[in-house]
Coordinates of C-alpha atoms and ligand atoms in Angstrom, one line a residue:
X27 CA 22.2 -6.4 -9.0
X28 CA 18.9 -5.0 -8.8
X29 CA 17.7 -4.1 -12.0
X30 CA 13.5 -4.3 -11.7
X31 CA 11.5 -1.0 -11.3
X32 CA 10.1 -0.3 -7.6
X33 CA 6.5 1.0 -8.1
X34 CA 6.6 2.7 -4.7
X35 CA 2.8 3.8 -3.3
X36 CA 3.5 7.3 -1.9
X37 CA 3.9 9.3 -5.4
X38 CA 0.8 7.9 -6.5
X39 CA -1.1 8.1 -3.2
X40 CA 0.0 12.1 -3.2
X41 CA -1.6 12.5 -6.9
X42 CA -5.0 11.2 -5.7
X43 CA -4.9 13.2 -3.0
X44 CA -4.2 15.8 -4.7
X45 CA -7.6 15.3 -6.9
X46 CA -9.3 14.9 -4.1
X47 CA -7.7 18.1 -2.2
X48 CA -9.3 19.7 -5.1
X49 CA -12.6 18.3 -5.5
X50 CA -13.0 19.3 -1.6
X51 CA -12.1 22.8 -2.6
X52 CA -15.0 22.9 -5.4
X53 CA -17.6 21.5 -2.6
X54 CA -16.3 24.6 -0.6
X55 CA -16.4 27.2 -3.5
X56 CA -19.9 25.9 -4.3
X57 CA -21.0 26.8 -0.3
X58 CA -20.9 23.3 0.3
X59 CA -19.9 21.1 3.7
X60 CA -16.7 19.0 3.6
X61 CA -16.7 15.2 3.5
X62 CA -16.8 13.1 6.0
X63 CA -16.1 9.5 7.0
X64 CA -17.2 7.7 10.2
X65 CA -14.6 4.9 11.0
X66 CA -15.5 2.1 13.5
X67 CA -12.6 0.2 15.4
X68 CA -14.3 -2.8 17.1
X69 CA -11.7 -4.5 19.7
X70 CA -7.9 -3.9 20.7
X71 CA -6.0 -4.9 17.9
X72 CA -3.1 -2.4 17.6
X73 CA -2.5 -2.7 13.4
X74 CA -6.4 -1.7 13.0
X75 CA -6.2 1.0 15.4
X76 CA -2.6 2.4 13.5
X77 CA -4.4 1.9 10.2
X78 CA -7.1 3.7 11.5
X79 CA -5.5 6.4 12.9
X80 CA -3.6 7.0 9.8
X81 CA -6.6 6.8 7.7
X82 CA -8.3 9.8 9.9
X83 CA -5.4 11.8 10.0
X84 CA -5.1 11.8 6.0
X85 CA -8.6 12.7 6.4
X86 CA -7.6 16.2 7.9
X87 CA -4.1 16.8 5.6
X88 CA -6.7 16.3 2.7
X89 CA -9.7 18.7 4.4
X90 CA -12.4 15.9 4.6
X91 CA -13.9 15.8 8.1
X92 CA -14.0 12.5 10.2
X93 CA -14.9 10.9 13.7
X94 CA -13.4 7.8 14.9
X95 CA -15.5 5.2 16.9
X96 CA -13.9 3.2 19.1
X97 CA -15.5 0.2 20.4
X98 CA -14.6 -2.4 23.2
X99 CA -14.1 -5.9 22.0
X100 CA -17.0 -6.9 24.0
X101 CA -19.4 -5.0 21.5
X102 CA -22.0 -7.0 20.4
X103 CA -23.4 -7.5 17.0
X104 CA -26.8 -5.7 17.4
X105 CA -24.9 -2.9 19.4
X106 CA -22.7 -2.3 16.5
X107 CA -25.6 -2.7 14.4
X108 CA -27.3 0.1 16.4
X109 CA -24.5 2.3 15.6
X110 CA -24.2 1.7 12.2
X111 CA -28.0 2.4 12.0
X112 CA -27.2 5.6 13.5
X113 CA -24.4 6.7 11.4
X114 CA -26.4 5.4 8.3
X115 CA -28.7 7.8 9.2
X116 CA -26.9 10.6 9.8
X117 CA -27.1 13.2 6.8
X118 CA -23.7 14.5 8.1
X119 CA -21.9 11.5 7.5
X120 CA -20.6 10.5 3.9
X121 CA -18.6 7.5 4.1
X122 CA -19.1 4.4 6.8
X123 CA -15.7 2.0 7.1
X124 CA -15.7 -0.9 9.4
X125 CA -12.9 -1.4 10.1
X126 CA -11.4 -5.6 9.2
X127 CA -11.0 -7.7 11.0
X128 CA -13.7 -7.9 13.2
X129 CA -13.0 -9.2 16.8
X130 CA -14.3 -13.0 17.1
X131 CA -17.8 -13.7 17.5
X132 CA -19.4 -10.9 15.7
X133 CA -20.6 -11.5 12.1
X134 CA -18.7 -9.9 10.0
X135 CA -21.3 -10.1 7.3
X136 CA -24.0 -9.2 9.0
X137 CA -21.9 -6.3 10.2
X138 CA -21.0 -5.1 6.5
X139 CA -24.8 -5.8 4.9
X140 CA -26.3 -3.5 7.4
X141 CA -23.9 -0.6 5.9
X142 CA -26.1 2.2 3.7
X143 CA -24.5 0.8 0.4
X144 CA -24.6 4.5 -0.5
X145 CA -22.2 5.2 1.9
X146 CA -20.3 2.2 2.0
X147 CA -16.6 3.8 1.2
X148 CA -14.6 0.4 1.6
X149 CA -16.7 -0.7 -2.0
X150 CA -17.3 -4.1 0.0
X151 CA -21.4 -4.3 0.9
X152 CA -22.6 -7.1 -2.1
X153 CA -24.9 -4.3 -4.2
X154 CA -21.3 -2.2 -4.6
X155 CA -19.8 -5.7 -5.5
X156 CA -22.5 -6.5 -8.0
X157 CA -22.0 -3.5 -9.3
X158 CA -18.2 -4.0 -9.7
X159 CA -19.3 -7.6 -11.1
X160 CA -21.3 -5.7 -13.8
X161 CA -18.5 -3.3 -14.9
X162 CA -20.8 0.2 -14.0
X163 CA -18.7 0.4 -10.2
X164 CA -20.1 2.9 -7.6
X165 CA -17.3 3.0 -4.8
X166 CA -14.5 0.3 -5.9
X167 CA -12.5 -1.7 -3.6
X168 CA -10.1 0.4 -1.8
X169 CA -7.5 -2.3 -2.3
X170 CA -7.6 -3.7 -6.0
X171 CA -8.7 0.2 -7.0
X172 CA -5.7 1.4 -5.8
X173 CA -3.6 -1.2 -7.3
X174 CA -5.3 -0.5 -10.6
X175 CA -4.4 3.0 -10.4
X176 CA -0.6 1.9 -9.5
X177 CA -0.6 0.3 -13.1
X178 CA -2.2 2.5 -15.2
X179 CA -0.1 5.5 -13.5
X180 CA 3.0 3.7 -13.7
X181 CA 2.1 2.8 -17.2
X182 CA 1.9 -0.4 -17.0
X183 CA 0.2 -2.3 -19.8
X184 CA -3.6 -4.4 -18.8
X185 CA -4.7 -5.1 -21.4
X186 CA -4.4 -8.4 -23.3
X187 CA -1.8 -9.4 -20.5
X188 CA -2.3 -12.4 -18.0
X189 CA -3.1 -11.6 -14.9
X190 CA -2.3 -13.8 -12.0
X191 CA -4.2 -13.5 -8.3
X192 CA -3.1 -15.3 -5.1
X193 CA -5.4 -15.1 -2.5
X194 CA -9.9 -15.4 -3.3
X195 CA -10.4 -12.6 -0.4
X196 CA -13.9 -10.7 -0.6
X197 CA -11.8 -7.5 0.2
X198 CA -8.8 -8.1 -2.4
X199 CA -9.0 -11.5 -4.9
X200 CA -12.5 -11.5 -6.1
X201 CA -13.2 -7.6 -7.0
X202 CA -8.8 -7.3 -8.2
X203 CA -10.3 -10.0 -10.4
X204 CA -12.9 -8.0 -12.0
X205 CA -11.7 -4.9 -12.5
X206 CA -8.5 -6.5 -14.3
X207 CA -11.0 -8.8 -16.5
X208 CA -12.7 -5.2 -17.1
X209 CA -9.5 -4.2 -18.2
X210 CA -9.1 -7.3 -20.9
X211 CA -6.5 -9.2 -19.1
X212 CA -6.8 -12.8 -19.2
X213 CA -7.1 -13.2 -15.7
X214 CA -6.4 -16.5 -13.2
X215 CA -7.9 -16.7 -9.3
X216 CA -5.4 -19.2 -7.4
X217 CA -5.7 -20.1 -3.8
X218 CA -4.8 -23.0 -1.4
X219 CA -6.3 -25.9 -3.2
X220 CA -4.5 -24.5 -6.5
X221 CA -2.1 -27.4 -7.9
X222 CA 1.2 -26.6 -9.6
X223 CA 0.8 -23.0 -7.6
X224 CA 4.3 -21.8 -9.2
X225 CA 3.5 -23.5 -12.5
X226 CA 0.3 -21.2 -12.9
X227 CA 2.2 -18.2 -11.1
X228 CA 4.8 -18.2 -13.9
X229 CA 2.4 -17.3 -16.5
X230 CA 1.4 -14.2 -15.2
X231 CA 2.6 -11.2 -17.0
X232 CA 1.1 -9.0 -13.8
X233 CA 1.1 -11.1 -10.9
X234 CA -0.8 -9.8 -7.4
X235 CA 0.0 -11.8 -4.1
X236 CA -2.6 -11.0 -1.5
X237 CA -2.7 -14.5 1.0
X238 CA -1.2 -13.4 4.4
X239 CA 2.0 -15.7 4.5
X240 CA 5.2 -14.2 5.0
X241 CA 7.4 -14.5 1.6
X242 CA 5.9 -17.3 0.3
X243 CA 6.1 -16.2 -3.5
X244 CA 10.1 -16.7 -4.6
X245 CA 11.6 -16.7 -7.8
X246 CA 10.4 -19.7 -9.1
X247 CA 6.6 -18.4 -8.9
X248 CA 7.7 -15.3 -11.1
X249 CA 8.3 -15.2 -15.0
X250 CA 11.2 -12.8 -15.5
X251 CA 9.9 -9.8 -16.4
X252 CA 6.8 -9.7 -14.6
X253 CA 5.3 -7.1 -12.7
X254 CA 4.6 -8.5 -8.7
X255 CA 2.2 -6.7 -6.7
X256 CA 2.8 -7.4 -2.7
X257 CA -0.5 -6.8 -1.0
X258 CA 0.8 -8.7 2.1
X259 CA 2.0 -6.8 5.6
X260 CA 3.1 -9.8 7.9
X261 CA 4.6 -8.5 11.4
X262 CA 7.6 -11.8 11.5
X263 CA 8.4 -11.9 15.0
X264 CA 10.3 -15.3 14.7
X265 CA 14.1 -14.7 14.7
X266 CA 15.2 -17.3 12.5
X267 CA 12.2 -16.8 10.2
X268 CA 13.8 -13.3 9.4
X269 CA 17.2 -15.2 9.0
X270 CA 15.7 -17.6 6.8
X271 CA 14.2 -14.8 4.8
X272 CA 16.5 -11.6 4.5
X273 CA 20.1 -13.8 5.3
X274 CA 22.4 -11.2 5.5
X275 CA 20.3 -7.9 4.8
X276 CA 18.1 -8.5 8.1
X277 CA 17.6 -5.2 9.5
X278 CA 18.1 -6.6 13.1
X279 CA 18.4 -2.8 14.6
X280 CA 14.5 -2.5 13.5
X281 CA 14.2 -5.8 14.8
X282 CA 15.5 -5.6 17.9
X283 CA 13.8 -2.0 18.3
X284 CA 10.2 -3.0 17.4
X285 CA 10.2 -7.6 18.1
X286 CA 9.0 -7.8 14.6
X287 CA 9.7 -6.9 10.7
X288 CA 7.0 -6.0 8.7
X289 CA 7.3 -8.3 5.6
X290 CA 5.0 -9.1 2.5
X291 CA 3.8 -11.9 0.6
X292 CA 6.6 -11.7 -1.6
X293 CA 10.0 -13.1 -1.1
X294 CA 12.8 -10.1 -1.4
X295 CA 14.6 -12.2 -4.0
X296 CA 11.7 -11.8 -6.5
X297 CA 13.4 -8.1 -7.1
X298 CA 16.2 -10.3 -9.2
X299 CA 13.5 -11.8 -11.4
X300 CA 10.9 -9.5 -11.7
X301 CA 10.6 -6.2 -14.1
X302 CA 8.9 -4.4 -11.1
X303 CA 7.5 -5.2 -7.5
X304 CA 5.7 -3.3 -5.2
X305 CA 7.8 -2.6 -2.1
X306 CA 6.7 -3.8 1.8
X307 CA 5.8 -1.3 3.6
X308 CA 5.7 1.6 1.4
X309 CA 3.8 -0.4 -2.0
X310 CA -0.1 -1.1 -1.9
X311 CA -0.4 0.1 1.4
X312 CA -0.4 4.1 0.8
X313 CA -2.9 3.4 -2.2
X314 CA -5.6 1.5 -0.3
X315 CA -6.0 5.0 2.1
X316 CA -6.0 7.2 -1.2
X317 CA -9.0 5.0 -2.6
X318 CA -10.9 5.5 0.5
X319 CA -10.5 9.2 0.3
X320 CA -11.5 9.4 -3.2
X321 CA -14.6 7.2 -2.2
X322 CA -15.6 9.6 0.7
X323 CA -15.6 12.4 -1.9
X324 CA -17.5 10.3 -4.5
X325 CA -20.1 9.9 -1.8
X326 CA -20.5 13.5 -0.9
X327 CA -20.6 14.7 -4.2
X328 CA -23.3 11.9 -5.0
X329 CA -25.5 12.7 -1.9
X330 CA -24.9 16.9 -2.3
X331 CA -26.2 15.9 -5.6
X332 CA -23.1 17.3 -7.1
X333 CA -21.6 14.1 -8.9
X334 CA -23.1 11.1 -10.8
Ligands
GUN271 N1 -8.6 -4.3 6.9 C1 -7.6 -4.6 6.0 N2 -7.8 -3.9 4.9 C2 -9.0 -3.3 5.0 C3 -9.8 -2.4 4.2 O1 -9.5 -2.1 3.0 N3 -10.9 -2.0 4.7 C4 -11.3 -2.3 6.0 N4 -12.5 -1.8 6.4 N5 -10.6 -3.0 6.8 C5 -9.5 -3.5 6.3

């Protein structure tokens, strides 16, 4: 039996829209232009061009305006940079995402510094992560922001709690980091080179997995009780991986249907241990679009000088 809370992303996801449904409507009664985010898909990788169509059609079911940029994987870094310089200076445009990752032999950093850090959506250019750093954000991280607002919607206590992170990403470890110490949890960064990994897991009171490897946190990382956020989505394509993982609740119709099951970080059997989990698909993934919205309306407020 089952008895841990699932903190599913949807609910939450639909209550920030909803604030931002409404901030879009104040732009409009003040006689002013809707928001608007540029996207720019580099390359054929099918998960970035479904999480980029999903993030421009939430767009337009939430009234902010946006134009998706697709770009062959041959694209070179100074043409990309030519485009960004074009869409940083376009006073149209609100909100500039990249999207991650890049195809192979572009630099990724160069790529994201060249970003207007005022309209830098995603929260990742290094002046919106100093600013994160200092406590006074601008846009935070679409990721760890929406995971923050999982907790404190769900009521779920930060303060004074330790806080576990697996996984030193620039996108998801470091800034989930900060805004949790800003919080006044105790917090730990763990990653490959960490010893006793499910020694220093167990202490967490909130632990958040976020390393790209199918089900690698089970039970024994997880003090009972603890609340386990999944930021992983790993496509398992390997038969008797999924065997070795779900046993007898494989879902071999979706399987067999798609070649692959979408699985998290997190082993399923962590439901028996944990006092809540975010659920894969259908957890962190709903927030981290939300976050993005909200930071495309942050922008155009800022820069129709309507918001700090
Ligand atoms: N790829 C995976 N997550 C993200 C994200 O939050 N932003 C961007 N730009 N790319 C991603």
């Amino acid at each position: 039996m089952c008895a841990a809370r699932i903190l599913y992303g949807k609910p939450v996801q639909e209550a920030i829209l909803e604030e931002v449904r409404q901030g879009v409507e104040e732009l409009a009664a003040a006689g002013l232009r809707a928001p608007k985010l540029a996207a720019l898909l580099v390359g054929d990788d099918p998960a970035s061009a479904i999480y980029v169509r999903s993030k421009t059609r939430m767009c337009s079911e939430t009234g902010l305006d946006s134009e998706a940029f697709q770009l062959p994987s041959s694209t070179s870094t100074e043409e990309l940079l030519k485009r960004i310089d074009e869409l940083n200076h376009d006073a149209g445009v609100d909100g500039i995402l990249v999207q991650l990752p890049l195809p192979e032999g572009l630099d990724t950093d160069v790529v994201l510094d060249a970003v207007d850090p005022a309209k830098d959506v995603d929260g990742i250019h290094p002046e919106n992560v100093g600013l994160i750093v200092q406590g006074r954000p601008r846009f935070v991280t679409c990721t760890p922001g929406g995971i923050i607002e999982l907790l404190e919607r769900n009521e779920i206590e930060i303060h004074g709690k330790n806080a576990v992170i697996i996984g030193r990403s620039e996108i998801v470890g470091k800034p989930m980091a900060m805004l949790l110490m800003h919080r006044h949890a105790t917090v730990t960064i763990c990653h490959s080179r960490t010893q006793d990994l499910p020694g220093v897991a167990r202490a967490a009171d909130i632990l958040i997995v976020a390393i790209g490897r199918d089900a690698m946190v089970t039970p024994e990382f997880v003090k009972p009780g603890a609340c386990v956020i999944d930021v992983g989505i790993n496509r398992v394509a390997d038969r008797q991986r999924v065997e070795e993982i779900f046993g007898a609740d494989a879902d071999w119709q979706k399987f067999e249907d798609r070649g692959y099951l979408v699985v998290g970080d997190v082993h399923p059997a962590v439901a028996e241990v944990a006092g809540a989990f975010t659920p894969v698909p259908g957890g962190v993934g709903p927030l981290t679009i939300g976050m993005l919205l909200a930071n495309t309306l942050r922008s155009a407020r800022r820069r129709l000088g309507v918001g700090s």
